[in-house]
PDB file of C-alpha atoms in Angstrom:
ATOM      1  CA  UNK A1207     -29.465 -27.564  20.302  1.00 58.00           C
ATOM      2  CA  UNK A1208     -26.015 -26.367  19.225  1.00 76.00           C
ATOM      3  CA  UNK A1209     -24.698 -23.293  17.430  1.00 84.00           C
ATOM      4  CA  UNK A1210     -21.781 -23.162  14.987  1.00 89.00           C
ATOM      5  CA  UNK A1211     -19.162 -20.602  13.993  1.00 91.00           C
ATOM      6  CA  UNK A1212     -15.976 -20.591  11.917  1.00 94.00           C
ATOM      7  CA  UNK A1213     -12.858 -18.467  11.516  1.00 95.00           C
ATOM      8  CA  UNK A1214     -10.511 -18.590   8.511  1.00 98.00           C
ATOM      9  CA  UNK A1215      -6.944 -17.317   8.687  1.00 98.00           C
ATOM     10  CA  UNK A1216      -4.567 -17.007   5.735  1.00 97.00           C
ATOM     11  CA  UNK A1217      -1.342 -18.376   7.186  1.00 97.00           C
ATOM     12  CA  UNK A1218       0.684 -17.180   4.179  1.00 95.00           C
ATOM     13  CA  UNK A1219      -0.016 -13.554   5.109  1.00 96.00           C
ATOM     14  CA  UNK A1220      -0.895 -13.855   8.787  1.00 97.00           C
ATOM     15  CA  UNK A1221      -4.214 -12.110   8.103  1.00 97.00           C
ATOM     16  CA  UNK A1222      -7.911 -13.035   8.270  1.00 98.00           C
ATOM     17  CA  UNK A1223      -9.359 -14.528   5.091  1.00 97.00           C
ATOM     18  CA  UNK A1224     -12.021 -11.901   4.404  1.00 97.00           C
ATOM     19  CA  UNK A1225     -14.614 -12.627   1.718  1.00 97.00           C
ATOM     20  CA  UNK A1226     -14.288 -16.423   1.608  1.00 98.00           C
ATOM     21  CA  UNK A1227     -17.576 -18.148   0.743  1.00 97.00           C
ATOM     22  CA  UNK A1228     -18.640 -21.306   2.534  1.00 97.00           C
ATOM     23  CA  UNK A1229     -21.553 -23.687   2.787  1.00 96.00           C
ATOM     24  CA  UNK A1230     -22.929 -25.689   5.722  1.00 95.00           C
ATOM     25  CA  UNK A1231     -24.647 -28.991   5.019  1.00 95.00           C
ATOM     26  CA  UNK A1232     -26.195 -31.731   7.165  1.00 94.00           C
ATOM     27  CA  UNK A1233     -25.868 -35.403   6.342  1.00 96.00           C
ATOM     28  CA  UNK A1234     -29.119 -37.199   5.713  1.00 93.00           C
ATOM     29  CA  UNK A1235     -29.389 -40.919   4.983  1.00 88.00           C
ATOM     30  CA  UNK A1236     -27.173 -41.021   1.891  1.00 90.00           C
ATOM     31  CA  UNK A1237     -26.568 -37.403   0.911  1.00 96.00           C
ATOM     32  CA  UNK A1238     -25.972 -33.922   2.283  1.00 97.00           C
ATOM     33  CA  UNK A1239     -28.623 -31.179   2.493  1.00 95.00           C
ATOM     34  CA  UNK A1240     -27.630 -27.512   2.394  1.00 94.00           C
ATOM     35  CA  UNK A1241     -28.520 -25.585   5.540  1.00 92.00           C
ATOM     36  CA  UNK A1242     -26.740 -22.251   5.172  1.00 91.00           C
ATOM     37  CA  UNK A1243     -24.259 -20.182   3.225  1.00 93.00           C
ATOM     38  CA  UNK A1244     -21.934 -17.544   4.555  1.00 93.00           C
ATOM     39  CA  UNK A1245     -19.054 -15.234   3.696  1.00 96.00           C
ATOM     40  CA  UNK A1246     -16.263 -14.446   6.117  1.00 97.00           C
ATOM     41  CA  UNK A1247     -16.184 -10.904   7.477  1.00 96.00           C
ATOM     42  CA  UNK A1248     -13.174  -8.565   7.793  1.00 97.00           C
ATOM     43  CA  UNK A1249     -11.962 -10.614  10.766  1.00 97.00           C
ATOM     44  CA  UNK A1250     -12.275 -13.870   8.774  1.00 97.00           C
ATOM     45  CA  UNK A1251     -15.282 -15.006  10.800  1.00 95.00           C
ATOM     46  CA  UNK A1252     -18.809 -16.233  10.292  1.00 91.00           C
ATOM     47  CA  UNK A1253     -20.165 -15.988  13.811  1.00 81.00           C
ATOM     48  CA  UNK A1254     -23.347 -18.057  13.636  1.00 72.00           C
ATOM     49  CA  UNK A1255     -23.783 -20.325  10.648  1.00 79.00           C
ATOM     50  CA  UNK A1256     -26.787 -22.019  12.146  1.00 67.00           C
ATOM     51  CA  UNK A1257     -28.676 -18.715  12.284  1.00 65.00           C
ATOM     52  CA  UNK A1258     -30.273 -16.949  15.215  1.00 56.00           C
ATOM     53  CA  UNK A1259     -33.461 -18.996  15.013  1.00 56.00           C
ATOM     54  CA  UNK A1260     -31.938 -22.316  13.961  1.00 65.00           C
ATOM     55  CA  UNK A1261     -29.924 -24.618  16.195  1.00 77.00           C
ATOM     56  CA  UNK A1262     -28.120 -27.746  15.072  1.00 86.00           C
ATOM     57  CA  UNK A1263     -29.281 -31.160  16.213  1.00 89.00           C
ATOM     58  CA  UNK A1264     -26.873 -34.033  16.831  1.00 92.00           C
ATOM     59  CA  UNK A1265     -25.532 -35.420  13.567  1.00 94.00           C
ATOM     60  CA  UNK A1266     -22.806 -35.210  10.937  1.00 96.00           C
ATOM     61  CA  UNK A1267     -22.241 -31.898   9.162  1.00 95.00           C
ATOM     62  CA  UNK A1268     -20.000 -30.648   6.373  1.00 97.00           C
ATOM     63  CA  UNK A1269     -18.451 -27.223   5.895  1.00 97.00           C
ATOM     64  CA  UNK A1270     -17.222 -26.525   2.367  1.00 98.00           C
ATOM     65  CA  UNK A1271     -14.881 -23.570   1.955  1.00 98.00           C
ATOM     66  CA  UNK A1272     -14.546 -22.151  -1.597  1.00 98.00           C
ATOM     67  CA  UNK A1273     -10.789 -21.686  -1.317  1.00 97.00           C
ATOM     68  CA  UNK A1274     -10.091 -21.784  -5.060  1.00 96.00           C
ATOM     69  CA  UNK A1275     -12.306 -18.801  -5.883  1.00 97.00           C
ATOM     70  CA  UNK A1276     -10.975 -16.892  -2.867  1.00 97.00           C
ATOM     71  CA  UNK A1277      -7.349 -17.424  -3.906  1.00 97.00           C
ATOM     72  CA  UNK A1278      -8.093 -16.638  -7.555  1.00 96.00           C
ATOM     73  CA  UNK A1279      -9.719 -13.332  -6.579  1.00 96.00           C
ATOM     74  CA  UNK A1280      -6.378 -12.437  -4.960  1.00 95.00           C
ATOM     75  CA  UNK A1281      -4.345 -13.370  -8.025  1.00 95.00           C
ATOM     76  CA  UNK A1282      -3.084 -16.606  -6.480  1.00 94.00           C
ATOM     77  CA  UNK A1283      -3.248 -20.232  -7.504  1.00 93.00           C
ATOM     78  CA  UNK A1284      -3.716 -22.923  -4.953  1.00 94.00           C
ATOM     79  CA  UNK A1285      -3.604 -26.686  -4.785  1.00 97.00           C
ATOM     80  CA  UNK A1286      -7.022 -27.130  -3.164  1.00 95.00           C
ATOM     81  CA  UNK A1287     -10.010 -25.744  -5.116  1.00 96.00           C
ATOM     82  CA  UNK A1288     -12.156 -26.310  -2.035  1.00 97.00           C
ATOM     83  CA  UNK A1289     -11.751 -27.592   1.493  1.00 98.00           C
ATOM     84  CA  UNK A1290     -14.398 -29.827   3.029  1.00 98.00           C
ATOM     85  CA  UNK A1291     -14.499 -30.449   6.765  1.00 98.00           C
ATOM     86  CA  UNK A1292     -16.805 -33.147   8.108  1.00 97.00           C
ATOM     87  CA  UNK A1293     -17.575 -33.087  11.819  1.00 96.00           C
ATOM     88  CA  UNK A1294     -20.078 -34.525  14.255  1.00 95.00           C
ATOM     89  CA  UNK A1295     -22.215 -32.649  16.748  1.00 92.00           C
ATOM     90  CA  UNK A1296     -23.002 -34.790  19.772  1.00 91.00           C
ATOM     91  CA  UNK A1297     -23.732 -32.413  22.649  1.00 87.00           C
ATOM     92  CA  UNK A1298     -26.808 -30.274  22.146  1.00 81.00           C
ATOM     93  CA  UNK A1299     -25.902 -27.704  24.792  1.00 83.00           C
ATOM     94  CA  UNK A1300     -22.502 -26.684  23.387  1.00 88.00           C
ATOM     95  CA  UNK A1301     -21.244 -24.146  20.873  1.00 87.00           C
ATOM     96  CA  UNK A1302     -19.102 -25.612  18.085  1.00 90.00           C
ATOM     97  CA  UNK A1303     -16.322 -23.577  16.455  1.00 92.00           C
ATOM     98  CA  UNK A1304     -14.497 -24.948  13.388  1.00 95.00           C
ATOM     99  CA  UNK A1305     -11.490 -22.785  12.423  1.00 97.00           C
ATOM    100  CA  UNK A1306      -9.579 -23.186   9.160  1.00 98.00           C
ATOM    101  CA  UNK A1307      -5.920 -22.244   8.770  1.00 98.00           C
ATOM    102  CA  UNK A1308      -5.291 -21.797   5.061  1.00 97.00           C
ATOM    103  CA  UNK A1309      -2.429 -21.236   2.639  1.00 96.00           C
ATOM    104  CA  UNK A1310      -2.317 -21.822  -1.139  1.00 96.00           C
ATOM    105  CA  UNK A1311      -0.753 -25.274  -0.666  1.00 96.00           C
ATOM    106  CA  UNK A1312      -2.044 -26.471   2.686  1.00 97.00           C
ATOM    107  CA  UNK A1313      -4.698 -26.230   5.359  1.00 97.00           C
ATOM    108  CA  UNK A1314      -5.401 -27.331   8.896  1.00 98.00           C
ATOM    109  CA  UNK A1315      -8.490 -27.403  11.067  1.00 97.00           C
ATOM    110  CA  UNK A1316      -9.429 -28.273  14.643  1.00 96.00           C
ATOM    111  CA  UNK A1317     -12.283 -27.942  17.092  1.00 94.00           C
ATOM    112  CA  UNK A1318     -12.001 -24.486  18.584  1.00 91.00           C
ATOM    113  CA  UNK A1319     -13.864 -22.835  21.415  1.00 84.00           C
TER     114      UNK A1319
END
């Protein structure tokens, strides 16, 4: 089974996005079921969203980053109140890393290592 981590960087400041809340969900037949919640640390990371005793099976997952609240707490307004990233886990023996590059008016993501 697979593990999952994320890393959020604020590209407008060149710094980690500390204190950003996020949620991990798994797709079931016609909905998503919450699996975990996390908050980025001082380095902008959540190292193991799946938890030490929980591994992720193959399937479609969604990470939702609460970007609006994070920006508002810093006295900024943004265009995206949240960012949702859907991705698919296929290999059960790999670690999955989903970084988010964020600014008030844009974002980018990719499969990291």
